[in-house]
């Protein structure tokens, strides 16, 4: 009964979304305040309906309702409740419902928080969100019904892939979707602006919080996925340039560019057309990722089971939304006159440069991801494009970007001179050079990690120099505290985000110095790695709610003093007959000691030992970046957006 | 729809169900200590080469990162060749001859991949050209525009800024 | 990355006193909704670039999806590097107790009476069972089928042949799987067509189905006969 109610709620949501897509749009075109006023209630209605559907699906998983196909295929009664619930979005159908739920939440937020928006703009934004919702609800109803029944019901479900039964991974898709779908809102704003034929500072102010929020969530989502890969997959890597990873990186890169160019629109009313295009691109790339992951065209271990009809459906949606938006763009963009003019050397100029490099990286990642497919299709050759290509092709573009980041943040608007900026950054440059030399001396002339450390110090010191300059720390130290308190949070947020990238750079550089060893130890034997003594105490059986395991105990000591006890496991999940390795990790913030248990043979256990310097900093830096985004978001100037008399719908 | 061995068949379906938009890959190859070369310099070379070679059955993983049977065989071959004194290029060529371009994670520069390898330069050059064109378009603009760029905030802009900030402050005081 | 727009008609500076609101009516006259297209302002073709690129991508993706449906595009397929080249050097021992001649490169080089199939198989390989009737049929029709038993145990291989029949005129045993790598094998079953001069002409990864037999293999056998 409850699954049927959920199914009905989805259908109802689809109807409401259609109304949300049509009525306010019509109202805005006719300047009819009554129709415009219907937008928010329709958005709220759609949200309630989708939330009801999602709740019904959650319930089906929670009670392990084996008459529901999705539950049978992806769940099992022996699974802990948490993973039963998170299993709701651990499959194609359920994850689409989550996607639509988040979209409806965004619509609800635009309806609820957007009271200060001019009525017509809000109506158009809601309409575009409604139209996006219709497409995906139809997609779910037509090709991916999450409430499909099986009869007679099997005794129990088939279980969830055990590597996915993990708290980090349970949270990863919702965060990622908050990012992807957040760009649906900036997309809707961009389309609304194109329809109206105008973009101004106020538009920039309304778009920026959404771009910031989406970016912060996407940053967290990507970082969480990367962290999960690091601790769960057990080979100590954190980024594999897999097509599916790239699919999440693409909107992040475009979104980062959008974040920066929206500032220029807001402050200077320049780069309008470009910013609108970026807003369209960020969402287009989000949708592209959805298509690649779910259509089966990708050659990835992460892809969903493929289904050609789904692929065609998503492609049609993609063509409709992205093609429609780009057509609108080509038609209407000339209407947007730039007013702010700037010299090439200025904050605006620096942000243009930022966009140039970010978009170039984005283009390279996109080309690298799609190239094997299109080479096969057009040229008939099968090639692989893997990490060696992406590292070699993106680094030369990322390096100048990192070099320019602190400079750009310190440049004044409109017209600048380089010399004063360099004067304020000389100590940061000095610190970076010192870090480079120190790293070369300590790490034995390993050039890439050393450059990574130099970049890290340059970014963090540059962010500090930026803040010091804004609060006049050195010029008027007495007033610095007062100025620091008065400094807008957006300034703190920006500096923090830049410093966060520095922290991530340090983590990546540290991982460049990682060492490991593969050893077979008998209980009582030990091995040495990175100055530590790793001793296998023993291996025993262990059991969990839906698995059994072999668990090794490894004590790690340094100079005779115990540092950590690590217990890596090999888990066996009887449902599905799968084995996973659970790495054991000890971190002190500066390095990870990481052990994976392999096979046991002749009384000896195979252990892979890793010493990963600064590994946690990779994700710590991402968290700092997201925190910076959050801080910017809490800036009242961003939060309140541009004030306009409430409610006054545009008079006809 | 190709093939395959029980081992591969056991791994792939699980992965295909992996929902993820992000990683769900096979658990790591823990490896076998006996595989590794005694000489650390040679072992380091073997691993560097292995990271450039694609595991053919697992897709998008290097042979160093895969626990597939074939990947292990290929790891052993890389190490054998190195132990026999082959250069890095010779080892790679050995596998390239057998498995073609597909085995190389770093695609070789050929007519078919020229566009791929040129992508960074093309993207940068294309973007830079667009920016220069936009700047030139600017230059055609009336002098007043250029002067405006040079000037600090005008009286009008200052007034507007003040209005915006006052209004923002006003809103902030208002309870919502 | 151009900041596009009809710059030539841009007002020099924002009119003073413009409020921050977004209200339509507060808009200064200079920014009317319709773009004032001054003489000399060409239609900005650059603005069509995203649409054109996206259109191209859609067509490409559609072709890929079509290919997925018809089988002409397979993201997991690995092409053989051996096509058009002579068979690699190898010499394999026979399967103990099977009373079949062994297989080596010498048996495949030059002067063959007819094109030969070389089939990699193993008793533990489920698709091998699926394709076995096809191999039996070919063998009965007089097509020489040579086998390479891959990473298998001798008794299991013998039991497999007893149970399902023996299509192989020659059978080599590749227990370590090294010869398989020389052939560029990446899974079993895989079947290669070697022409009369000893050059590899065709490779099929996966079981030979009746459809593959009729649509691919038979025409090739005729052409290289």
Short mmCIF file of N, CA, C and O in Angstrom, two decimals, chain C residues 80-87 193 195 197-202:
data_model
loop_
_atom_site.label_atom_id
_atom_site.label_comp_id
_atom_site.label_asym_id
_atom_site.label_seq_id
_atom_site.Cartn_x
_atom_site.Cartn_y
_atom_site.Cartn_z
N UNK C 80 42.19 -6.49 -30.82
CA UNK C 80 43.40 -7.30 -30.86
C UNK C 80 44.49 -6.57 -31.63
O UNK C 80 44.23 -5.99 -32.69
N UNK C 81 45.69 -6.59 -31.09
CA UNK C 81 46.82 -5.96 -31.77
C UNK C 81 47.44 -6.92 -32.78
O UNK C 81 48.37 -6.57 -33.48
N UNK C 82 46.90 -8.13 -32.85
CA UNK C 82 47.54 -9.18 -33.64
C UNK C 82 47.00 -9.23 -35.07
O UNK C 82 47.61 -9.87 -35.94
N UNK C 83 45.87 -8.56 -35.31
CA UNK C 83 45.23 -8.65 -36.62
C UNK C 83 46.21 -8.19 -37.70
O UNK C 83 46.82 -7.12 -37.59
N UNK C 84 46.34 -9.00 -38.75
CA UNK C 84 47.23 -8.64 -39.85
C UNK C 84 48.67 -9.00 -39.60
O UNK C 84 49.54 -8.67 -40.41
N UNK C 85 48.93 -9.62 -38.45
CA UNK C 85 50.32 -10.00 -38.16
C UNK C 85 50.42 -11.52 -38.07
O UNK C 85 49.44 -12.20 -37.80
N UNK C 86 51.63 -12.05 -38.32
CA UNK C 86 51.79 -13.51 -38.19
C UNK C 86 51.62 -13.94 -36.74
O UNK C 86 51.82 -13.14 -35.83
N UNK C 87 51.24 -15.18 -36.54
CA UNK C 87 51.05 -15.67 -35.18
C UNK C 87 52.37 -15.58 -34.41
O UNK C 87 53.45 -15.70 -35.00
N UNK C 193 41.20 -16.35 -35.93
CA UNK C 193 41.21 -16.98 -37.25
C UNK C 193 42.58 -16.71 -37.88
O UNK C 193 42.99 -15.56 -38.04
N UNK C 195 44.91 -17.27 -41.22
CA UNK C 195 44.73 -17.64 -42.64
C UNK C 195 45.80 -18.62 -43.09
O UNK C 195 46.67 -19.02 -42.30
N UNK C 197 48.40 -18.39 -44.77
CA UNK C 197 49.80 -17.97 -44.70
C UNK C 197 50.27 -17.78 -43.27
O UNK C 197 51.39 -17.34 -43.03
N UNK C 198 49.41 -18.04 -42.31
CA UNK C 198 49.83 -17.92 -40.92
C UNK C 198 49.64 -16.53 -40.34
O UNK C 198 50.24 -16.19 -39.32
N UNK C 199 48.79 -15.72 -41.00
CA UNK C 199 48.54 -14.37 -40.50
C UNK C 199 47.19 -14.36 -39.79
O UNK C 199 46.21 -14.95 -40.26
N UNK C 200 47.15 -13.69 -38.62
CA UNK C 200 45.91 -13.61 -37.86
C UNK C 200 44.96 -12.62 -38.54
O UNK C 200 45.35 -11.49 -38.85
N UNK C 201 43.75 -13.06 -38.83
CA UNK C 201 42.80 -12.22 -39.57
C UNK C 201 41.64 -11.72 -38.73
O UNK C 201 40.98 -10.75 -39.10
N UNK C 202 41.35 -12.42 -37.66
CA UNK C 202 40.12 -12.09 -36.93
C UNK C 202 40.25 -12.61 -35.52
O UNK C 202 40.91 -13.61 -35.28
#
